[in-house]
Structures are given as C-alpha cells and as structure tokens.
CSV table of C-alpha atoms in Angstrom, one decimal:
chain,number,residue,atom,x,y,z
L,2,UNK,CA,104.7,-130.8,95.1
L,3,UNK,CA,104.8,-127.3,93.8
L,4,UNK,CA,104.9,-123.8,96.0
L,5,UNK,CA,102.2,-121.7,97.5
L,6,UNK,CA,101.2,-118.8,97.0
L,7,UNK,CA,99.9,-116.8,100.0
L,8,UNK,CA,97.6,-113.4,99.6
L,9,UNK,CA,98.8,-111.5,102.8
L,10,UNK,CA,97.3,-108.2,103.8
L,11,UNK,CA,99.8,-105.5,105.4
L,12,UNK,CA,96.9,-103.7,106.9
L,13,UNK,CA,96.3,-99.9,105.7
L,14,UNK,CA,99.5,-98.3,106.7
L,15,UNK,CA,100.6,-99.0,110.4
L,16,UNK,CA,103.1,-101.5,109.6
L,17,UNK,CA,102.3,-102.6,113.0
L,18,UNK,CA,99.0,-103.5,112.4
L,19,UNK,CA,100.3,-106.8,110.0
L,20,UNK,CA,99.2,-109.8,111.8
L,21,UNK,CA,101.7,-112.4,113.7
L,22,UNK,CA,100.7,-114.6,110.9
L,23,UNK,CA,102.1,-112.1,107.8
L,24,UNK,CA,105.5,-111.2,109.5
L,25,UNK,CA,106.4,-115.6,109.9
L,26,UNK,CA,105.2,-116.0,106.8
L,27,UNK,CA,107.2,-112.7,104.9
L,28,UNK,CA,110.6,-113.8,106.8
L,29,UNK,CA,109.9,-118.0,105.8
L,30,UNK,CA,108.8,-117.6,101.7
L,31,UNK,CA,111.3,-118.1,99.0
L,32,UNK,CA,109.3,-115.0,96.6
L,33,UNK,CA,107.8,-112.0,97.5
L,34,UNK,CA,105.2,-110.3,95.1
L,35,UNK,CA,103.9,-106.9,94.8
L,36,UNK,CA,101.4,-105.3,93.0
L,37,UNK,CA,103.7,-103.1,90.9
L,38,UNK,CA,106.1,-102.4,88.7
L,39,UNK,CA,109.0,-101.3,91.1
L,40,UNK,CA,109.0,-102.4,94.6
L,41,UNK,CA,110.3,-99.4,95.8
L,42,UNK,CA,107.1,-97.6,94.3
L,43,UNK,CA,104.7,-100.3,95.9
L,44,UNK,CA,102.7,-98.9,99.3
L,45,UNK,CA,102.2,-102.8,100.5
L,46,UNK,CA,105.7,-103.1,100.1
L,47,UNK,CA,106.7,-100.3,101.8
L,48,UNK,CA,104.5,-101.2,104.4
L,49,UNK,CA,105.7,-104.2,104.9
L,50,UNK,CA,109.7,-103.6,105.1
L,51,UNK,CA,109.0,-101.7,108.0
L,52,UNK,CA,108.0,-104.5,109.8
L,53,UNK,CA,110.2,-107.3,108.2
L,54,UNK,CA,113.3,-105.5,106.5
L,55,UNK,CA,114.6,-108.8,105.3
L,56,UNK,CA,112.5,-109.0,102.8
L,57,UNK,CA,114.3,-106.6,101.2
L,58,UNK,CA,117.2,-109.4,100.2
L,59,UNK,CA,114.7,-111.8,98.8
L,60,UNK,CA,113.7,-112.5,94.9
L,61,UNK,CA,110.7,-109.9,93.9
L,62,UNK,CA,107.9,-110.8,91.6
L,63,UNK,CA,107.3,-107.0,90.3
L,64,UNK,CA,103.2,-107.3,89.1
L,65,UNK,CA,102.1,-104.2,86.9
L,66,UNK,CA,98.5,-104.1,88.3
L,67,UNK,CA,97.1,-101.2,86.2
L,68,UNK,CA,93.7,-99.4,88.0
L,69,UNK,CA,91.5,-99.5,85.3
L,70,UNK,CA,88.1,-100.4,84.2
L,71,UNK,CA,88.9,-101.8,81.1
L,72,UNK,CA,88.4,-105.4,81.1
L,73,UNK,CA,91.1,-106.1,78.3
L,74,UNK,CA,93.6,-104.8,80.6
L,75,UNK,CA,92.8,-105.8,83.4
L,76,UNK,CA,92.5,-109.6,82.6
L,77,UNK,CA,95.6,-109.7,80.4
L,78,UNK,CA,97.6,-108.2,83.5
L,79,UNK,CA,95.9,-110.2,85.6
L,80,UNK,CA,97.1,-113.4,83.1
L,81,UNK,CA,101.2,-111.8,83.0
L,82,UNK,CA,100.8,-112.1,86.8
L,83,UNK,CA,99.5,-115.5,86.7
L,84,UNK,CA,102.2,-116.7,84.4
L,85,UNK,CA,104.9,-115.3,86.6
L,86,UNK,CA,103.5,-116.8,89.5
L,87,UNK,CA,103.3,-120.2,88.2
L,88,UNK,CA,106.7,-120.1,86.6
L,89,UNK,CA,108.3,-119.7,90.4
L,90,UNK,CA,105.2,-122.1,92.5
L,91,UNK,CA,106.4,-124.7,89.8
L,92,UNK,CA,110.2,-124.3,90.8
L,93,UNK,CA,108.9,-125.3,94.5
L,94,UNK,CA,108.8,-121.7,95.7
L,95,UNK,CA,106.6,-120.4,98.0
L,96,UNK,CA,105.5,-116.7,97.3
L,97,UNK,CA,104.2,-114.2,99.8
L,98,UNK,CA,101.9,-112.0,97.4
L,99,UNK,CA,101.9,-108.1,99.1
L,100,UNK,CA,98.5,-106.4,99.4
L,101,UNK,CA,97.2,-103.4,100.9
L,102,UNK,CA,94.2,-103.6,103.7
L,103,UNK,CA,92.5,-107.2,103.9
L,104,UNK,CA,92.9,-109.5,100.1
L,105,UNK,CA,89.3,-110.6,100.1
L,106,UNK,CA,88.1,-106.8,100.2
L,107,UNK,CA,88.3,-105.0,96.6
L,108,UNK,CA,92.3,-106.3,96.7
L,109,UNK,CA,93.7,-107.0,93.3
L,110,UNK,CA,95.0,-110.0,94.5
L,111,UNK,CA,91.9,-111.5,94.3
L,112,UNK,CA,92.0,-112.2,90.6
L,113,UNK,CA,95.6,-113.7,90.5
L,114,UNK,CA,94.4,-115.9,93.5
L,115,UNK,CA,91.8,-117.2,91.5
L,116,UNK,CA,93.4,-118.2,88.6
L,117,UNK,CA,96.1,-119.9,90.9
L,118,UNK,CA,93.6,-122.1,92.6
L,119,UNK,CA,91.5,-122.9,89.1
L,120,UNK,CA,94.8,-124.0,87.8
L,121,UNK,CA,95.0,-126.3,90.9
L,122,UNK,CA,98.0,-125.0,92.6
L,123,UNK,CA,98.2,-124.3,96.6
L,124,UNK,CA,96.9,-120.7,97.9
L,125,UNK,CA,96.0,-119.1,100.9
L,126,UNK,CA,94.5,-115.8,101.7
L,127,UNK,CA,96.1,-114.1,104.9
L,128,UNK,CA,94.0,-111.7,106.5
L,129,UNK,CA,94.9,-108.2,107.1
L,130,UNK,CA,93.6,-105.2,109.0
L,131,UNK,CA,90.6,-103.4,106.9
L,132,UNK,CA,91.3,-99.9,106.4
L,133,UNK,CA,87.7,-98.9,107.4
L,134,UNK,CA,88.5,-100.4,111.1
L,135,UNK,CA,92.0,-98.4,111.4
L,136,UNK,CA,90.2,-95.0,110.1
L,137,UNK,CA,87.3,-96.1,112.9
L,138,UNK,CA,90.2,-96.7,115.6
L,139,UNK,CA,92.3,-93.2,114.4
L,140,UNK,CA,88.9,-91.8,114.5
L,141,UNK,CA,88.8,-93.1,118.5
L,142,UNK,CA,85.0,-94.4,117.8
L,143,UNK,CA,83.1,-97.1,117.4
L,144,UNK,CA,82.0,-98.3,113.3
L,145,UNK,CA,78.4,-99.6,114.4
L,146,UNK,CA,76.8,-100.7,117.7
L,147,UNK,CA,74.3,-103.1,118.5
L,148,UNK,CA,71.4,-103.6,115.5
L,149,UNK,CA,73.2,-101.0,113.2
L,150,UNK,CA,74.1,-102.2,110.0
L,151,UNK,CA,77.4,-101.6,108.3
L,152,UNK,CA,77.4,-100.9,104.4
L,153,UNK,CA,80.8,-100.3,102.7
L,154,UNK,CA,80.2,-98.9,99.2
L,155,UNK,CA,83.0,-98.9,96.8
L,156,UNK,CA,82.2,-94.5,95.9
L,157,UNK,CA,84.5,-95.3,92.8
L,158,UNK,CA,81.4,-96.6,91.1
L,159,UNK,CA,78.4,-94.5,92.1
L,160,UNK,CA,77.3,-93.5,95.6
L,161,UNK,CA,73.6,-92.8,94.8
L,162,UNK,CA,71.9,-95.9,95.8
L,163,UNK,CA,74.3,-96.5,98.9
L,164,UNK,CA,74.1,-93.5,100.8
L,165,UNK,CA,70.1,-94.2,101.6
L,166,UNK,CA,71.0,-97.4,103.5
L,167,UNK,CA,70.1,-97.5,107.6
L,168,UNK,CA,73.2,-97.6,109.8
L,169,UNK,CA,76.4,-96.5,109.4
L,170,UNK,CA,78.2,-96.4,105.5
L,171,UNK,CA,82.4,-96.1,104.8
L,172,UNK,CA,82.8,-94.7,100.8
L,173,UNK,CA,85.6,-96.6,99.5
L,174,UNK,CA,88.5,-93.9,97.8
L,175,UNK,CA,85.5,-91.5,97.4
L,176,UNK,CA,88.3,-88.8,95.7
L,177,UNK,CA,86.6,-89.1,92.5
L,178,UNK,CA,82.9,-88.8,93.3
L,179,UNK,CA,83.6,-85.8,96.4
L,180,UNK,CA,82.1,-82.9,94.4
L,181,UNK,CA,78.2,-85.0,94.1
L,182,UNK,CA,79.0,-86.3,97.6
L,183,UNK,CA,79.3,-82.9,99.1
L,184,UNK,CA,76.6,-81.7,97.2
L,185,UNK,CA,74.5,-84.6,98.9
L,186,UNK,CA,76.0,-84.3,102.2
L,187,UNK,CA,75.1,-80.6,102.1
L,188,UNK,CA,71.4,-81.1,101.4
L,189,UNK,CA,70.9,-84.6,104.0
L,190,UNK,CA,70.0,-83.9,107.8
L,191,UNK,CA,71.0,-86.3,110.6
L,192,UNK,CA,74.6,-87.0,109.7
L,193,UNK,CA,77.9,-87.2,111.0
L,194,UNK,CA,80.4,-87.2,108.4
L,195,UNK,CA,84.3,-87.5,108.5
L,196,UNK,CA,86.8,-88.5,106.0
L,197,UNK,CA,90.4,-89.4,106.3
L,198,UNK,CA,93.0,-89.4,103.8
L,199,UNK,CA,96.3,-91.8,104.1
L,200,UNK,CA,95.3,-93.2,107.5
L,201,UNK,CA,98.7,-94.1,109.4
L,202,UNK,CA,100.9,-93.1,106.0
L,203,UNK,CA,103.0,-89.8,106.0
L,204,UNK,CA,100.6,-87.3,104.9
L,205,UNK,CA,97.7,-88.6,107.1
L,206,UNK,CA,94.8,-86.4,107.5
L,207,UNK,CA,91.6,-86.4,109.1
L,208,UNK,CA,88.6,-84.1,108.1
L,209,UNK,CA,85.5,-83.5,111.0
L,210,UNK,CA,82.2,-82.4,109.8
L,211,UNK,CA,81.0,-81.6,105.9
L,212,UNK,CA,82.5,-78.1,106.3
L,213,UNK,CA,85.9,-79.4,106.4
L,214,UNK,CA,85.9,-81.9,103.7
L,215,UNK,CA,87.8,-80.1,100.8
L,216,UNK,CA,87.3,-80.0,97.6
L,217,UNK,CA,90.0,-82.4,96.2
L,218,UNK,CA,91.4,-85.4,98.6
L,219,UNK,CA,93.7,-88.1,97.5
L,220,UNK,CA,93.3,-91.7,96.8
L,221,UNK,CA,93.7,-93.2,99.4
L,222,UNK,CA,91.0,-91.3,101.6
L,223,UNK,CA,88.2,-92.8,103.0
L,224,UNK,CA,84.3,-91.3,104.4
L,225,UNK,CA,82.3,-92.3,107.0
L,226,UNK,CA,79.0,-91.4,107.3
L,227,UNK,CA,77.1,-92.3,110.5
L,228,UNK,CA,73.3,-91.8,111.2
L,229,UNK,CA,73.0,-88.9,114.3
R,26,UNK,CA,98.9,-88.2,134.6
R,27,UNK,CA,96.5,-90.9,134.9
R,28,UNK,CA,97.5,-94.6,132.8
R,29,UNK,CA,95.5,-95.4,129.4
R,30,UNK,CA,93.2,-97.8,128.6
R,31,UNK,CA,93.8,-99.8,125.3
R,32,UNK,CA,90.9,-101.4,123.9
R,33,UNK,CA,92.7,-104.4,121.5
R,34,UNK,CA,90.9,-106.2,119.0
R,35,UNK,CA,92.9,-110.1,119.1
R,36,UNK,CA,90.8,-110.9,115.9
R,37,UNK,CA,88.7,-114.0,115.7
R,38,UNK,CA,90.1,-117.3,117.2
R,39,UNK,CA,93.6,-117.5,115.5
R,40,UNK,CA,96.0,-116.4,118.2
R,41,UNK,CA,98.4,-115.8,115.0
R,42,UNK,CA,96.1,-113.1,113.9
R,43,UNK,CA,97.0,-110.9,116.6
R,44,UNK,CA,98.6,-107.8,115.6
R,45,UNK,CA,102.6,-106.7,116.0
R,46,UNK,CA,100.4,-103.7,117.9
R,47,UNK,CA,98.2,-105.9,120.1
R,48,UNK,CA,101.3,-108.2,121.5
R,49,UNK,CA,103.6,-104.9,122.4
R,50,UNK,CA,101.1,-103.7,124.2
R,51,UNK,CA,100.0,-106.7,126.0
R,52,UNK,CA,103.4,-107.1,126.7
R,53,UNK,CA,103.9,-104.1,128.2
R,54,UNK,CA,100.9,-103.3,129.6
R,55,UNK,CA,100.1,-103.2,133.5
R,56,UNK,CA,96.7,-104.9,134.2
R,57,UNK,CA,94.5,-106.9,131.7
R,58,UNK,CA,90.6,-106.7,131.5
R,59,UNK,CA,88.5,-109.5,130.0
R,60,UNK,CA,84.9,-109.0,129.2
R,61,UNK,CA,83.7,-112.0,131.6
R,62,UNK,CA,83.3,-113.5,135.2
R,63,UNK,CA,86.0,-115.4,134.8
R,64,UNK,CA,89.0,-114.6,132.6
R,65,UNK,CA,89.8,-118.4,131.6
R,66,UNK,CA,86.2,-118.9,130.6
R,67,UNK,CA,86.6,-115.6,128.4
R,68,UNK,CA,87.2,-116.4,124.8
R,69,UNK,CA,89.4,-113.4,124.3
R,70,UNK,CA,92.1,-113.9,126.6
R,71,UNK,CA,91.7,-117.3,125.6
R,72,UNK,CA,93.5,-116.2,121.8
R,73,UNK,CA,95.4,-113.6,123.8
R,74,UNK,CA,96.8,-116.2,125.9
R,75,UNK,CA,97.8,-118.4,123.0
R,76,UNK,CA,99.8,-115.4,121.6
R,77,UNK,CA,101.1,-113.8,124.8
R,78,UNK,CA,101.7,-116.3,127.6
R,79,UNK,CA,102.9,-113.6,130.0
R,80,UNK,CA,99.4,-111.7,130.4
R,81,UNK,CA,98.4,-114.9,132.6
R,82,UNK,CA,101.0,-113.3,135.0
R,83,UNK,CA,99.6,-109.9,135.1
R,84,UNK,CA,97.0,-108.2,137.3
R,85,UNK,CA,93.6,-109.4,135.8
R,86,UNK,CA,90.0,-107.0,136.1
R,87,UNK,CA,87.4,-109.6,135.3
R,88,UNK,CA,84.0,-107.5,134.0
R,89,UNK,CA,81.1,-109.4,133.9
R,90,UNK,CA,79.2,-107.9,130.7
R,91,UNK,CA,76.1,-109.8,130.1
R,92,UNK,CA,74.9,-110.2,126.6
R,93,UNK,CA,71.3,-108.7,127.1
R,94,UNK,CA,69.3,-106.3,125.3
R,95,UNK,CA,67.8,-104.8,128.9
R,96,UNK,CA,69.0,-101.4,128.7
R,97,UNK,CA,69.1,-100.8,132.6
R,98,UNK,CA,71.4,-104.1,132.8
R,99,UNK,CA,73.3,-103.3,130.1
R,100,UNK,CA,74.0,-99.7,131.7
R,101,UNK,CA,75.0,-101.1,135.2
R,102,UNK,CA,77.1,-103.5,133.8
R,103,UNK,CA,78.8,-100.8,131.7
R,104,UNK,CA,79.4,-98.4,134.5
R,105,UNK,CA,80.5,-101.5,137.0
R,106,UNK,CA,83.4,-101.8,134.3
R,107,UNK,CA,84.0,-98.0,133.8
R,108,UNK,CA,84.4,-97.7,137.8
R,109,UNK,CA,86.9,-100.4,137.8
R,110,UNK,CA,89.0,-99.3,135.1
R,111,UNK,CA,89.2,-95.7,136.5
R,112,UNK,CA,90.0,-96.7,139.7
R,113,UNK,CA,93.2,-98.7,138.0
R,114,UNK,CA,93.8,-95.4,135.4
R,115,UNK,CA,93.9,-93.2,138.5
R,116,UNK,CA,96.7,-95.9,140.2
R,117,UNK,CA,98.4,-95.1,136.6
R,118,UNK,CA,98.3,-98.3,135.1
R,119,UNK,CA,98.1,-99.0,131.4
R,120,UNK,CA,95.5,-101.6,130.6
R,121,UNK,CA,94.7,-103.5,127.7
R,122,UNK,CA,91.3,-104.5,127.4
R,123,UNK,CA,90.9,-107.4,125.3
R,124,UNK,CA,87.7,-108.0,123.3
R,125,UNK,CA,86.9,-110.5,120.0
R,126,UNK,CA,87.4,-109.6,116.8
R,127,UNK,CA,87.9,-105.6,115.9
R,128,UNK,CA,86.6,-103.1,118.5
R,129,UNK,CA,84.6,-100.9,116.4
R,130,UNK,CA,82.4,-103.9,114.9
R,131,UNK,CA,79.6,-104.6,117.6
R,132,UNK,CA,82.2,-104.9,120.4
R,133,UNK,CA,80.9,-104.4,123.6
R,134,UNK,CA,84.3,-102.9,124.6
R,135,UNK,CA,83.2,-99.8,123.0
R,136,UNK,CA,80.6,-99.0,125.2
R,137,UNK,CA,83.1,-98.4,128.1
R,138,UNK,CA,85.7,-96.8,125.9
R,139,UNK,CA,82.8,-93.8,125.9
R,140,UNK,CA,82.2,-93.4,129.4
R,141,UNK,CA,86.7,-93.3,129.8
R,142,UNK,CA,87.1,-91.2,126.5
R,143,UNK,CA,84.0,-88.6,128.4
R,144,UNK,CA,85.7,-88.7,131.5
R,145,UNK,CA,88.7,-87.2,130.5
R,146,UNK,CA,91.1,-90.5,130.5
R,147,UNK,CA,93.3,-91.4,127.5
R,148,UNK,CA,92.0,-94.1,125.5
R,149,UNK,CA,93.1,-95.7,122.4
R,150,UNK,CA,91.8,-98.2,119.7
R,151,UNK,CA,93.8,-101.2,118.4
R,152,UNK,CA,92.5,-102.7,115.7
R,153,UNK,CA,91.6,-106.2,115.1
R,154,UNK,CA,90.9,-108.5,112.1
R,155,UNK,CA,87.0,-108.6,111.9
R,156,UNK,CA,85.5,-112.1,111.7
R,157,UNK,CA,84.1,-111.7,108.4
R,158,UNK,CA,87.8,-111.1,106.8
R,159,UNK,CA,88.9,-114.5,108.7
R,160,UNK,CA,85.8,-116.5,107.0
R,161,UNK,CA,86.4,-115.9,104.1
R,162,UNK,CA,89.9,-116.0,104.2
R,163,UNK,CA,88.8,-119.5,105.1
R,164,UNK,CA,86.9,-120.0,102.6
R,165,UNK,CA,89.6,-119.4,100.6
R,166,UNK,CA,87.4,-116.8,98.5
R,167,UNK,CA,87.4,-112.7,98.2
R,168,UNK,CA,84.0,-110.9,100.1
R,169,UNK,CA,83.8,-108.0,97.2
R,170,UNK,CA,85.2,-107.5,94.1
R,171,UNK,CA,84.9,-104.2,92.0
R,172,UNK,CA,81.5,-102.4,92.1
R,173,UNK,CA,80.0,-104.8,95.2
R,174,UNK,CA,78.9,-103.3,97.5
R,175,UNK,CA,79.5,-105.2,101.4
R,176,UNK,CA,76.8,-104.8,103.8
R,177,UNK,CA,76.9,-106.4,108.0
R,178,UNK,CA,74.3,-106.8,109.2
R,179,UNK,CA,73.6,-108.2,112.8
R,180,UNK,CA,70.9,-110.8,112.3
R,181,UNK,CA,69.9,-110.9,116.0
R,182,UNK,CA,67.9,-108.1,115.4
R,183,UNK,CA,65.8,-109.2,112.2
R,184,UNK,CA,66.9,-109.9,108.9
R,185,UNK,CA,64.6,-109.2,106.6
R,186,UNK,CA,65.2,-105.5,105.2
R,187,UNK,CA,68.8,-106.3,104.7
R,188,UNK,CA,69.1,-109.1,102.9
R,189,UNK,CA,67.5,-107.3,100.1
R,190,UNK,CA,70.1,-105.2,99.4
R,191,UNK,CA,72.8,-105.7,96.4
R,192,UNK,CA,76.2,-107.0,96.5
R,193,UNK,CA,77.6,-109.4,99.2
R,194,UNK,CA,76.0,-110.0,102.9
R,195,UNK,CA,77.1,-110.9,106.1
R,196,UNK,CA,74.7,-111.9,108.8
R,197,UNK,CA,76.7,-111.8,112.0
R,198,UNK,CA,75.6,-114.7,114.9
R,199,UNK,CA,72.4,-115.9,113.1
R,200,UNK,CA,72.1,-118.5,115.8
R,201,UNK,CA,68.6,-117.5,116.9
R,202,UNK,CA,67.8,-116.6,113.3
R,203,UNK,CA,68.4,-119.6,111.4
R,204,UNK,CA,65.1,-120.8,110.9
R,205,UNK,CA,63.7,-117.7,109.0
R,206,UNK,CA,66.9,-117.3,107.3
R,207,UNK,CA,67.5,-121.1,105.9
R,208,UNK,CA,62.9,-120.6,104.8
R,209,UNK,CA,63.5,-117.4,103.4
R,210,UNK,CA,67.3,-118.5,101.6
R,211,UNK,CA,65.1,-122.0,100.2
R,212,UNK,CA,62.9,-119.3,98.2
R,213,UNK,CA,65.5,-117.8,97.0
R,214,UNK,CA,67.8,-118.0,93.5
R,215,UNK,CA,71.1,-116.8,92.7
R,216,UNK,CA,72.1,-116.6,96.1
R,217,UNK,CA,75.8,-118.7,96.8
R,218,UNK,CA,75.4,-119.2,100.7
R,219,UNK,CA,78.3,-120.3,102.9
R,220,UNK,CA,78.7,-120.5,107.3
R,221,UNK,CA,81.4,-121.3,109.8
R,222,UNK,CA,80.8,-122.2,112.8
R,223,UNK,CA,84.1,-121.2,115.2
R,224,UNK,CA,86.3,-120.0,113.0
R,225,UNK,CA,89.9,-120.3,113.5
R,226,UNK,CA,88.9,-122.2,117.1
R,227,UNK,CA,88.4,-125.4,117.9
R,228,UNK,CA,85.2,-127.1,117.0
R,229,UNK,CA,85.4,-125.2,113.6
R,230,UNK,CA,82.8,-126.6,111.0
R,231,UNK,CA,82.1,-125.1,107.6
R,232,UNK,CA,78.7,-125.6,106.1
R,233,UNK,CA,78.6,-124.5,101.7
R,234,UNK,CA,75.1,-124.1,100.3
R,235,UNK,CA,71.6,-123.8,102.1
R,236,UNK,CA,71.1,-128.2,102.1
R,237,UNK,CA,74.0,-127.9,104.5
R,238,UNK,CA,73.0,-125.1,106.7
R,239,UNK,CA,71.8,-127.3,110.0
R,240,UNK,CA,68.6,-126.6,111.5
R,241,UNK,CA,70.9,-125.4,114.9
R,242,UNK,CA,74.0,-123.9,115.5
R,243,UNK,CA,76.1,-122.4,117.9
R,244,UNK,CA,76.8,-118.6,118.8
R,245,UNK,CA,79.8,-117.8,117.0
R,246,UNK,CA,78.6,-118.4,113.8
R,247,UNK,CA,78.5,-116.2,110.8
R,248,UNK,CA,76.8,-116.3,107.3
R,249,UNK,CA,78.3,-115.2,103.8
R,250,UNK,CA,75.5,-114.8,100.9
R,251,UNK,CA,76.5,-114.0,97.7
R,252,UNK,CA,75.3,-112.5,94.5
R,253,UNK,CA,75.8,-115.8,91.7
C-alpha cells in the first residue's frame, strides 16, 4: 500500500467556499502540495490556511508550476512534480495537492494527476467551487436559465470564435486579450457585459457595462457576457 | 429591517460537498425552504439533512415548483413561493433556501431570488459545486485542459446545434433525449462519451462509451463528450 494523492479545489477565494470534504481531508493528510515555489506566495495555499491553519505545521511539497506555453517546460515541471510526489506516496503518505477553483477545470493539477494514476498509484480529484459560479453569485444573478447554453472559453487563447456562441459565455483571465475584446464588445448589440477581477481576494473588483471595463485588469479577472 | 433570503447551492448528492458557507448559514438560519411538496421527498434537503441534522428542527416553507415548461404555471408557482418568503422576510427571519447543485446553473431558485432582489429584500447567493465538476471528479478525469473550450448545454431543449461546437460538452438531464443523442453519437468519430446516473447518491451507475449508454435512464443524469 502506498499513499494518495488527492487534487482538492479551495474554491476562487472565499476560503469559505472549500467544501466539507477539502477541510477533513487538509487537517487528516500526511503532505500538502502547492503549486509553487514558496507556500507563502501560493493563492491556493493562502486560501486554504484560512480555513484550516493547521496546515501550516505540516510537510509542504513546494511545485514550481511555471504559466507557459512552451511544452518543454511545461512537461518537464510537470515530471519534477511527479517525481516529488511519488517519492512521499511511496513512503505511505497521503498528499492533499492545493488548487485554485475546481481541478478538472484548466487546473494544473490535472497533468500531475495524470501521471500519478498512469503510474498506477491512488488519486482522487476533490471538487471545488468554479470561479465562474462565485463571480455569478458576487454578481447576485443567475449564469443561465432554462434552454440557455453556457460556454466558458479559456480568452487566453483567442476569443474570436467563442464570443458568436447562443447563451450566455465567461472569458477565462481575459487580461491579455481586453484591448480586441473591447474593441468587439464596442461594435456587438444585445449584450450585457461585466467583468470582475480577484473575486472574494483583497483587491476585488467588479466592473458593470463595457464603459467601465478598463483598459488593463489583472489576472485573475474574469467576463461575463450575457445575451439581452 | 426585513430578514434575508439565502439561496444555497448543497452541490450534487454528496452531503460532504456542502460548503463551510452553506452549513453556517443553515445553522444559523431561521426557516428553511425546499423546492417541493414535501420537504423529505425534496432531494435537496435530503443532502442538506445529511450535512446539517439540525435544519429538520427548524421552521420548514415547503414550495411546490413544478418542473413544466407552461409559462402561466411556472409564473404562479414562482409568485406562490415569492409571497411566502416575503411574508417570513417581513417577520425578520433569515432563510436559507436550499436548491441542487449551484444556484446560477439552471436552478429554479433563481427565478424567486428576482422577484425578492426587485422587491427591495436582501438576497444573497451561495455557491454550490455544479454537477458537472462532481462527474468528473468521479470520473477521476479533468473536463478542460488548456485551449478547450467547455460548453453546457441543457439537452431538454434540443441538442443538435450544440454538440457541434469544439472542445468538451455537457448535456445536462438527457433523459428524454437519449435516443437522438446515443443515434446521432453512433455516427459519430473521435468522440470519448461518458454518463452517471445519480451521482454522489445512491443508485449511482456510471456508463463509459456509447455501447454502454442504455436505451433509458433516469432524470438526474448527465453526459460528458469529449474531443479524442
């Protein structure tokens, strides 16, 4: 018998959004993981030791997780985390893997999980509160009613195709793309836009409207655009 | 001052995947409301119960909301509710409404949260974990990854337009659907299909690739089709 690993998600910010689930199984695992090289600089870890301070006292797996395209990268830090995460599921521990929003939603996580289960080794994914349903709920309105369709495009990669979708479409850290997306905004009829950036963080704040969308918004901001 | 009306997502069927959030304030609210005839036949406060035993205690408004697509039911049934829970916010108590799932996605709850939020009464959003997050936590695979894009789509309404688009689908409760979807998946390649049936409750069944999709199935269900 070796440990398990466990992907949980804190939720967006809110440490009071993590699930019953995440805070037995942060206060029962031998490890905790983050996505990062220090802890202290990790948002999922922040998150979470609001909610469970002890783990604060246990052993941290510290994960550079670099946000790149470059496949290289990416798969040979994706591999270091994999290696460090055997090394402690092989000395029987179990290992409570930090990530931000819900794992099987653009989390890092994801790639680490599956190597761990490929290699044969116990993992579960945890679910955790989207951040598109907390900026909804901070928002005090509903995503999508009835036969609307919900499209969540990742804006990081190109918005084009997405934004002519029926029903109701959340941009995904759109901070990169906001200049073309205003541009587009600008020109379309029939849409309700807001945007929020750091939804339940310090520094949280919530645009109304394509006139008050600015020009430059952080990363972790997030757009809504509903039909009218 | 009037009392608030809190509209709390309990998630899926997993009574663990209640919020910190969702138990505080179903601890300390006054009066639960249960979207059903009978609150021990509502499926709701059925998780609720399994998370907070003392709302069985509590002052109870039972709303029948019928699942129809009549508009003039659907209406009456929506202001029945909305009267009900005035009358209680003008007696100042808090309630906690509970309602599958998260609130924003296709609840029904957020139909009455309109009619209170127009009104004038204080009304606030709790999040929930959203089906789709729990079945494939289940699945023990991610939804998206990088450039995917996510799309929900509501298959009681006709599923044809969206499962065209790219990246990863969800058709919510394809009960009535299944036929057109399983004739239409057959002709299909490159598609990974996966459904649960009741996930997280009891009588949960998971069915991987279309030979295993059954010819019925029952309400709560919900389909995953990937890009291969």
């Amino acid at each position: 018998m070796t440990g398990k690993l466990y992907g949980i998600g804190v939720g967006p910010g809110d440490p009071e959004l993590l699930t019953l689930k995440a805070v037995r199984l942060l206060q029962a695992c031998d490890v905790i993981a983050v996505p990062g090289k220090r802890k202290e600089a990790t948002i999922s870890y922040q998150i979470a030791l609001q909610a469970v301070s002890q783990i604060a006292e246990k052993e941290c797996l510290e994960l550079e997780m670099p946000m790149t395209k470059e496949k290289e990268k990416l798969e040979k830090s994706h591999n270091i985390a994999f290696e460090k995460i055997k090394e402690k599921l092989e000395q029987k521990k179990n290992i409570a893997f930090l990530t931000l929003g819900d794992p099987c939603i653009y989390s890092t996580y994801i790639y680490v999980h599956q190597k761990v289960v490929k290699a044969g080794y116990p993992a579960e994914i945890v679910s955790g509160i989207p951040s598109f349903c907390a900026v909804s709920a901070r928002l005090n309105e509903g995503l999508v009613e009835k036969s609307q369709m919900l499209h969540i495009i990742p804006s990081t990669y190109g918005i084009e195709e997405g934004m002519k979708f029926p029903g109701t479409k959340v941009l995904m850290k759109p901070a990169k793309q906001l200049e073309g997306i205003r541009e587009y905004l600008q020109k379309k009829q029939n849409c309700q836009v807001s945007m929020i950036e750091n939804c339940g963080m310090a520094k949280e704040h919530v645009y109304q409207g394509i006139e008050e969308i600015p020009e430059q918004t952080g990363y972790y901001s997030l757009m809504i655009i509903k039909e009218k």
